Amino acid sequence: MSRSKGASLFAFCLLLPALLYITGIVAYPLVETVNLSFTDAALKPVTKWVGWANYEKIFNVNFSTIIVRTFIWTFFSVAIKMIIGVCAAVLLNAALPGRALFRILLMPPWIVPMAIGIFMWGWMYNGQFGMISGLLQNFGITDGPVAFLGYGRSAFWATIITDVWIGVPLVTIYMLAAIQSIPKDLYEAAWTDGAGRFYRFRRITLPMIVPALITMSMLSLIATFNSFDIIWILTRGGPSGETTTMIIDTYKTAIGSYKYGEGAARAVLICLFLSVFCFFYFRTVSRISSGDIR
Amino acid sequence: MSQLVLSDLRKSFGDLEIIKGVNLDVSEGEFVVFVGPSGCGKSTLLRMIAGLEDVSGGEIVIGGKQVKDLPPVKRGIAMVFQSYALYPHMSVFENIAFPLRVEGLSEDKIKERVGAAAKVLQLESRLQQRPGTLSGGQRQRVAIGRAIVRQPKIFLFDEPLSNLDAALRTEMRVELMSLHQKLGSTMVYVTHDQVEAMTMADKIVVLNAGTIEQIGSPLELYHKPDNIFVAGFIGSPKMNFLSGTVTASDRGNVVVDLGKVGTIKLPRGGHPDLVGKTVTVGMRPEHLALGEDKFSFEVTPGIVERLGIHTLAYCTLADGKNFVALFEGDPEINQGVSFTVGIDPAKCQLFDSDGIAVHKESQSGMHSS
Amino acid sequence: MSQLVLSDLRKSFGDLEIIKGVNLDVSEGEFVVFVGPSGCGKSTLLRMIAGLEDVSGGEIVIGGKQVKDLPPVKRGIAMVFQSYALYPHMSVFENIAFPLRVEGLSEDKIKERVGAAAKVLQLESRLQQRPGTLSGGQRQRVAIGRAIVRQPKIFLFDEPLSNLDAALRTEMRVELMSLHQKLGSTMVYVTHDQVEAMTMADKIVVLNAGTIEQIGSPLELYHKPDNIFVAGFIGSPKMNFLSGTVTASDRGNVVVDLGKVGTIKLPRGGHPDLVGKTVTVGMRPEHLALGEDKFSFEVTPGIVERLGIHTLAYCTLADGKNFVALFEGDPEINQGVSFTVGIDPAKCQLFDSDGIAVHKESQSGMHSS
Amino acid sequence: QDKVITALFCGDTMQPAHAEFIKTWEGNNPGFKIQTEVVGWDQCQDKATTLAAAGTPYGIAYVGSRTLKQFAQNDLIVPIPFSEDEKKAYFPFVVGTVTTDGQQWGIPVAFSTKALYWNKDLFAQAGLDPEKPPLTFAEEIAYAKQIKEKTGIAGFGVVAKDYDNTMHQFLHWVYSNNGTVIDDAGNITLDSKENLEALTALRDITAFAEEGPTSYEQNEVRSIFLDGKLGMIQASIAAANRLKEANKFKWGVTNLPLGPSAKGPGTLLITDSLAVFKGSGVEEKAIEFGKFLTSPENQPVYEKQEGLTPLRPGPAVDKMVADDPSWKPYIDGISFGGPEPLFTDYKGLQNTMIQLVQSVVTGTAEPADALKKAAADLEQYK
Amino acid sequence: MKNSKPMIDRYTWYETIGIYAGIAVLMFFVLAPFIEGFLVSLKPLALLFSSPYSFWPENGSFTAYFTLWDRVPMMGWYIFNSLLLAFVITVVVMCLVVPAAYAFARFEFPGRGALLGAFLAVNMFSGAVLLIPLYRLMRSLGVLNTYFAMIVPGVAFLIPTAIWLLRAYMMRIPRELDEAAWVDGASRLYTLRRVILPIAMPGIMVAAIATFIGAYAQQFIFALTFNSKTEYMPIGVGLFAFFGRQEVIWNELMAACFIGITPALLIIVFLQRYLVAGLTAGAVKQ
Ligand SMILES: Nc1ncnc2c1ncn2[C@@H]1O[C@H](COP(=O)(O)OP(=O)(O)OP(=O)(O)O)[C@@H](O)[C@H]1O
Ligand SMILES: Nc1ncnc2c1ncn2[C@@H]1O[C@H](COP(=O)(O)OP(=O)(O)OP(=O)(O)O)[C@@H](O)[C@H]1O
Ligand SMILES: [Mg+2]
Ligand SMILES: [Mg+2]
């Protein structure tokens, strides 16, 4: 379609409602937050401009550990979500009886109020009564209870798994929709050429859903980076801070200790990190053309 | 040896029967062309042979083996899709290389084979483009490329040259034929191009509404069509059909009264039963010549199309019916000015009231379906 | 009056210039056919006229109005896409009715118009199906239907009949021509079918690699091609080209030494400058006849294709070059058995070393691009 | 037009007792209306704070007393004047939980104390006298050890998750060894001999505690106990109710065992209060209303409904203990209890204390070093 | 009985087993916590947890499913409110998002990338941090303690995800379809409505479901802070009523939770059939 002015104008008109809405509702709080990050805002009614002090303070503490931990946590969570999501989409796309039912059964983790789902995982991880520890003992894999949330390493992975659990349904149904829009004759052509199911998946399905995968992984990345409830409810960032991510740290500062200024500074930092990261991610990933996937 | 045998093959979509019992026997190395009106089931039949469409009834035997439940690759076939089915995310190179990669050939081998195919298909300068940026003809060539890099036992082509220009088309035709000779592979080819059908086929299969009307060599179909449908379908421009009544049948001749056009004596022996029946006489436009012949009649040209190589005259007969005549070169005929044309009755076709051909040696029962 | 004027139209995709300055003048009611090799830019040009592709340079004027920045509907055009572009979620009926619904016609009107189109296109029994369940030819017909229910000033057709069988194709051709006459609308038509181009066009535009090689009536292009490209492109089978050297030019004749094939005297006056130059002599396969003529030479047939209506012989010349000859009917020639063919030198074409035609009345500078 | 006092309560629904008192109060004070809002326990505190920070505070809100100092320092709440008589009517230290800088900042409304539960069946199984609970840290550790070794079941429930009650449970040890965290003058007294003894004892008993104590908070530990998989726990009165309900094994409840430096039974005193926010325009009346709700006549009704430790002594309390001896250690402990320390940044305090406990429990730090470090860290949160 | 599936869709026995095994593992992963939760809902409070681990509780009963209505009598209302809020939010979001996603997917205009990024940036700030300024905004809009207090911010924070999801989907629709409609004189809006919308339906459904669930299950903080009226509370907040002073009424909470997700699940069952395949079949030659 020609790139005329009319088209641009029309596009703007289409965008306008959403844009106005977002600006109307979110812009002010965003600006306010950035503003706050330069003040010593806390519970007290009067606030004072403190310049970069809040930011300097952040870097005084062991912030770099937290950043690195956050990125590792996010990376694994998103990666696992994507892998499981794509696999699940493929499984649930198979023309076998019962798939409609399974598609429905996939949804509950997503529908259940997040906090409740996390509590249920908390019980699962419970060393004394939890299903995991219980089954491990029943099958004789461990000879005593294992408290998964009691040790830094296992708590780290336990929180990731719970995050994956909550995120998988969305990824799956989105990938399912993407897979379903691939023209059937491509598979037929590949099949006639002798490509097996897995080869077809690798050379057709996967590259064809790459755009959807990029979008989903980025949305997921942002959500995961800011994933708060899971860690908060399961471990509160513990034990010994081993699951404290940036958002947990921010929450502890802003809401927990009512240091709104410092909290806002952390929030702004998160946004900055994410923006830069997403920018480069999108750039590099989109540049890897999907046809190169073998 | 029979390479491909279809027996009583049937296919329904829901309640709709699309393929209604097809029997066909293709020998090894044969070049078989399917022709038939749009929507008659050519692609469906091809897809059934390929294994892309499940079979509602009947058998498919390839190389002596029942293949109804085998996947395409086990049937040893390669296919060019009517819809091309190119992989939009892969370059032209990768599209063509796809079957080779499936086979697991080495990178060098792949480069070589794809390069060779691209050269034949004149796609060398396009190898790095994506299908989305190709012209219609280029896409079609990529689809052909993908089929020919593999060297299977049976090729299935679904209108592979329909988007190419005449020159390239001729070239590709020759290429495919030489490929056919070189590989000795069996080819099943769908086309609606008369020239392709006539020049390439060892055997033409004329399909109509899901059934086979006739199977035969090109010239057999041209000269001895089994029925009106085949007669009308093979040959372009289409055969003229004039209906008349048989007035006599003697001495190896059938006399047909064509009304105002005249009375023609066709060399057909032993058909006393036809006397009094309504029949149809077929005359190919290209069999007419200007001036008198054994049978002559007057026509009035309407539109005259001059194609250089020959001239088409869309005429009306004395009884007002339409009639098409084709003359060599660029003769002096003008719209509205009647003239006489002649034809050798030996070249005319005769069909009985059911549309079945009445052949010279009384082979009227020979049609196959 | 000029209905559509393209001046110096250009289009680039990235760095690649695809349309390299096209000038064209189409009168109202004219039937213009674009031909050219696959990938030469026909579809792109059509899409530019339609307003689907933005213009990199030059002008498009429709009905005296600069339309470069107008949307398609304001240009008064309808288009059939090479790729069909059917709406997959709508029935055939709704697909065809779409432009009418856009216009806001009444339900009755729509039913009537769609019904009429469906009848012409033989789609009546398919109206409730979705495009996904149609055959290739049926899809193409739906696409045509969508264009013809609207009655715009300009029709743009991109290879609209390429997936149809010969019979239906002829029928549709006639339909489109009568539509053309009835509506008096201008039609721009892309095809690679020689017959379509020759029979339908008032004016053929030969494109090659983004430039116009020649514009002219069908017979003009056939008889007086401006250059080797056009000569080779128009006409099927392709013209034979024999290269030789001019040895003399006198008394209205040019004498060309064709090496082992012989020496031919072509009626071309006043070209003393050609003497000593390398030239190409073109002979159309259909202009050859068995036996002696003013210029005769020996050929050895390789493959002989018998199409019924005529016979093609793929031969080799005395110097080993390939040569194609076409003969009426079914003559007695056999692979490997040499025979003599003759041609009237007046029917031969002559091209100078740049491939530009040397015409009889020395119009060698007449080509248009 | 009536003047409206907005009041935030925590829980699922309005307590019937409170609802009734409100009606009475509104009857007594024409022209004023109490507009109540009930928010679930988990979110109650945050909501009160958010609204105060956003500039539309509640008139009066139910908060944990530990937050009072922070609210006060940020000038969000008004001091509550208490007469000497009023103060005296409470159990000792109760008023202390709402006092900073010599002023009271909240009206105590709920009170809880802690005691030691032991599983008599397990004691018997381990060869201990089921009727003889441990009285000292040393006994507590020894019993735990014996239970663990004889039965394979953990002897004591250690709470060490990243939850506020990890600090509380540590404070049990501190207060039952006469320790303090901060003195009246505002000096950090964490790094003391008493506290070192308490922390060391906690470290020692961890060896016989359930697996992975850093993954359990107080209620989860209680669940293990209820399941019969722990010898002893330190818990609130609610555990007694649960034990009666479950009725799985024989159990007892007693005072928290004492440390070597203890002067008498000690426990942690936690109170919740009604805080009156500044800027609502009806502060006076709100104070009045708060005092009415918690008056010596009304409060016991509420406490009874909720099963809370009484705020004030009296004949009713004596009767309660007589009826249900489980109450005894809870009332006894009050006299030697200590409050949650009041800090400007109580979350900072909490985090430091959790860090302290976790580092010792997981064995990553020696008690003495950990205490030193924590004491230093605490300075910034005073 | 003949297998009428096209052969490409047929599976060998080991593929079938493999797929079902994969699905079984997946389903176990997805549903295991619910088993745990369901067990809790059956147990009396004092015996919530017991070891050794067993799938079926010793003295389970469904009493919690009845008693919860006494403890939280408004439960039905909460569910209704949740559905209402989620529905309204979804409708508003889709109205705003569909045109915007179309614009992003199809048109080149200055600042497109930046705008797209800006939408994303909204999601980069966590809601908790924005809470206080948002509260002030809601107050000045005068919508505190109404349904709008939950709808207005809910919509804003669900827009970005929906736009991105839908944009990626719409980019896959062949451009020729727009072009054909455009040539036929359809206005861009008409094209959007008659051509793009129906074809993008699976994508729209995904976006709508995502929005619906986001509003139904995950947006809890706005409802908590911006609304104080019990009669407007959604289920997410309502469930917190089971969190007592020292005790959480786990069995009733879980029971309430299972009751609460049922309506949303039913709605998804209904919407799920719009996620069907093959909508672009036969549209264009490849
Ligand atoms: N988006 C694009 N980017 C780059 N090259 C393109 C793009 N679109 C078309 N081309 C190239 O432009 C040339 C002209 O394409 P066009 O479709 O106009 O050819 P055509 O004459 O219609 O050919 P055909 O007869 O095969 O349909 C082709 O070589 C094609 O590869
Ligand atoms: N899935 C389907 N459901 C219903 N009818 C179908 C389906 N697929 C094909 N058909 C119908 O079957 C008939 C045969 O289709 P097929 O594609 O084989 O025709 P064709 O001979 O290849 O025609 P063309 O020359 O136009 O490509 C057509 O009339 C078509 O409408
Ligand atoms: Mg077909
Ligand atoms: Mg084209």
Short mmCIF file of N, CA and C in Angstrom, two decimals, chain E residues 55-100:
data_model
loop_
_atom_site.label_atom_id
_atom_site.label_comp_id
_atom_site.label_asym_id
_atom_site.label_seq_id
_atom_site.Cartn_x
_atom_site.Cartn_y
_atom_site.Cartn_z
N PHE E 55 -2.35 -38.81 48.24
CA PHE E 55 -3.19 -38.03 47.32
C PHE E 55 -4.57 -37.74 47.89
N TRP E 56 -5.14 -38.73 48.55
CA TRP E 56 -6.50 -38.53 49.05
C TRP E 56 -6.47 -38.33 50.56
N PRO E 57 -7.09 -37.26 51.02
CA PRO E 57 -7.04 -36.97 52.45
C PRO E 57 -7.83 -37.99 53.24
N GLU E 58 -7.39 -38.24 54.48
CA GLU E 58 -8.04 -39.27 55.28
C GLU E 58 -9.48 -38.93 55.61
N ASN E 59 -9.64 -37.73 56.12
CA ASN E 59 -11.02 -37.38 56.50
C ASN E 59 -11.50 -36.15 55.75
N GLY E 60 -11.43 -36.25 54.41
CA GLY E 60 -11.83 -35.14 53.57
C GLY E 60 -13.33 -34.97 53.52
N SER E 61 -13.76 -33.73 53.31
CA SER E 61 -15.18 -33.49 53.10
C SER E 61 -15.33 -32.18 52.37
N PHE E 62 -16.50 -32.01 51.84
CA PHE E 62 -16.75 -30.80 51.04
C PHE E 62 -17.34 -29.67 51.87
N THR E 63 -17.23 -29.78 53.21
CA THR E 63 -17.89 -28.77 54.04
C THR E 63 -17.44 -27.37 53.71
N ALA E 64 -16.15 -27.21 53.40
CA ALA E 64 -15.66 -25.86 53.15
C ALA E 64 -16.42 -25.19 52.03
N TYR E 65 -16.87 -26.00 51.06
CA TYR E 65 -17.59 -25.42 49.93
C TYR E 65 -18.92 -24.83 50.36
N PHE E 66 -19.41 -25.27 51.53
CA PHE E 66 -20.67 -24.71 52.02
C PHE E 66 -20.43 -23.61 53.04
N THR E 67 -19.46 -23.86 53.91
CA THR E 67 -19.25 -22.87 54.97
C THR E 67 -18.71 -21.56 54.44
N LEU E 68 -18.04 -21.61 53.31
CA LEU E 68 -17.44 -20.37 52.82
C LEU E 68 -18.49 -19.31 52.54
N TRP E 69 -19.70 -19.78 52.19
CA TRP E 69 -20.76 -18.81 51.88
C TRP E 69 -21.21 -18.07 53.15
N ASP E 70 -21.03 -18.73 54.30
CA ASP E 70 -21.37 -18.04 55.56
C ASP E 70 -20.30 -17.03 55.91
N ARG E 71 -19.06 -17.45 55.74
CA ARG E 71 -17.99 -16.53 56.13
C ARG E 71 -17.96 -15.31 55.22
N VAL E 72 -18.07 -15.57 53.90
CA VAL E 72 -18.05 -14.46 52.95
C VAL E 72 -19.34 -14.48 52.15
N PRO E 73 -20.38 -13.91 52.73
CA PRO E 73 -21.68 -14.02 52.07
C PRO E 73 -21.72 -13.32 50.70
N MET E 74 -20.79 -12.39 50.50
CA MET E 74 -20.83 -11.63 49.26
C MET E 74 -20.12 -12.34 48.11
N MET E 75 -19.65 -13.53 48.37
CA MET E 75 -18.85 -14.25 47.37
C MET E 75 -19.46 -14.20 45.97
N GLY E 76 -20.75 -14.46 45.89
CA GLY E 76 -21.42 -14.43 44.58
C GLY E 76 -21.27 -13.08 43.92
N TRP E 77 -21.43 -12.05 44.72
CA TRP E 77 -21.26 -10.70 44.20
C TRP E 77 -19.86 -10.47 43.67
N TYR E 78 -18.89 -10.95 44.43
CA TYR E 78 -17.51 -10.75 44.00
C TYR E 78 -17.27 -11.37 42.64
N ILE E 79 -17.80 -12.57 42.48
CA ILE E 79 -17.61 -13.25 41.19
C ILE E 79 -18.30 -12.45 40.10
N PHE E 80 -19.50 -12.01 40.40
CA PHE E 80 -20.22 -11.20 39.41
C PHE E 80 -19.42 -9.95 39.06
N ASN E 81 -18.94 -9.27 40.11
CA ASN E 81 -18.17 -8.05 39.87
C ASN E 81 -16.96 -8.33 39.00
N SER E 82 -16.27 -9.40 39.31
CA SER E 82 -15.09 -9.76 38.53
C SER E 82 -15.45 -9.96 37.07
N LEU E 83 -16.51 -10.71 36.85
CA LEU E 83 -16.91 -10.96 35.46
C LEU E 83 -17.27 -9.65 34.78
N LEU E 84 -18.02 -8.84 35.50
CA LEU E 84 -18.45 -7.57 34.92
C LEU E 84 -17.25 -6.70 34.57
N LEU E 85 -16.35 -6.55 35.55
CA LEU E 85 -15.17 -5.73 35.31
C LEU E 85 -14.35 -6.28 34.16
N ALA E 86 -14.11 -7.57 34.20
CA ALA E 86 -13.28 -8.18 33.16
C ALA E 86 -13.94 -7.99 31.81
N PHE E 87 -15.25 -8.14 31.78
CA PHE E 87 -15.94 -8.00 30.51
C PHE E 87 -15.82 -6.58 29.97
N VAL E 88 -16.14 -5.62 30.82
CA VAL E 88 -16.08 -4.22 30.38
C VAL E 88 -14.67 -3.86 29.96
N ILE E 89 -13.70 -4.24 30.79
CA ILE E 89 -12.32 -3.91 30.46
C ILE E 89 -11.92 -4.53 29.13
N THR E 90 -12.31 -5.80 28.94
CA THR E 90 -11.95 -6.46 27.69
C THR E 90 -12.56 -5.74 26.50
N VAL E 91 -13.82 -5.39 26.61
CA VAL E 91 -14.46 -4.71 25.49
C VAL E 91 -13.76 -3.39 25.19
N VAL E 92 -13.52 -2.61 26.23
CA VAL E 92 -12.88 -1.31 26.01
C VAL E 92 -11.49 -1.51 25.41
N VAL E 93 -10.75 -2.43 26.00
CA VAL E 93 -9.38 -2.66 25.50
C VAL E 93 -9.42 -3.08 24.04
N MET E 94 -10.30 -4.00 23.70
CA MET E 94 -10.31 -4.47 22.31
C MET E 94 -10.71 -3.34 21.36
N CYS E 95 -11.64 -2.50 21.79
CA CYS E 95 -12.03 -1.38 20.93
C CYS E 95 -10.84 -0.46 20.66
N LEU E 96 -10.02 -0.27 21.66
CA LEU E 96 -8.88 0.62 21.48
C LEU E 96 -7.74 -0.08 20.74
N VAL E 97 -7.61 -1.36 21.00
CA VAL E 97 -6.41 -2.06 20.57
C VAL E 97 -6.48 -2.55 19.12
N VAL E 98 -7.64 -2.99 18.70
CA VAL E 98 -7.73 -3.54 17.36
C VAL E 98 -7.31 -2.51 16.30
N PRO E 99 -7.87 -1.31 16.33
CA PRO E 99 -7.39 -0.34 15.34
C PRO E 99 -5.91 0.00 15.51
N ALA E 100 -5.49 0.11 16.73
CA ALA E 100 -4.09 0.48 16.93
C ALA E 100 -3.16 -0.62 16.42
#
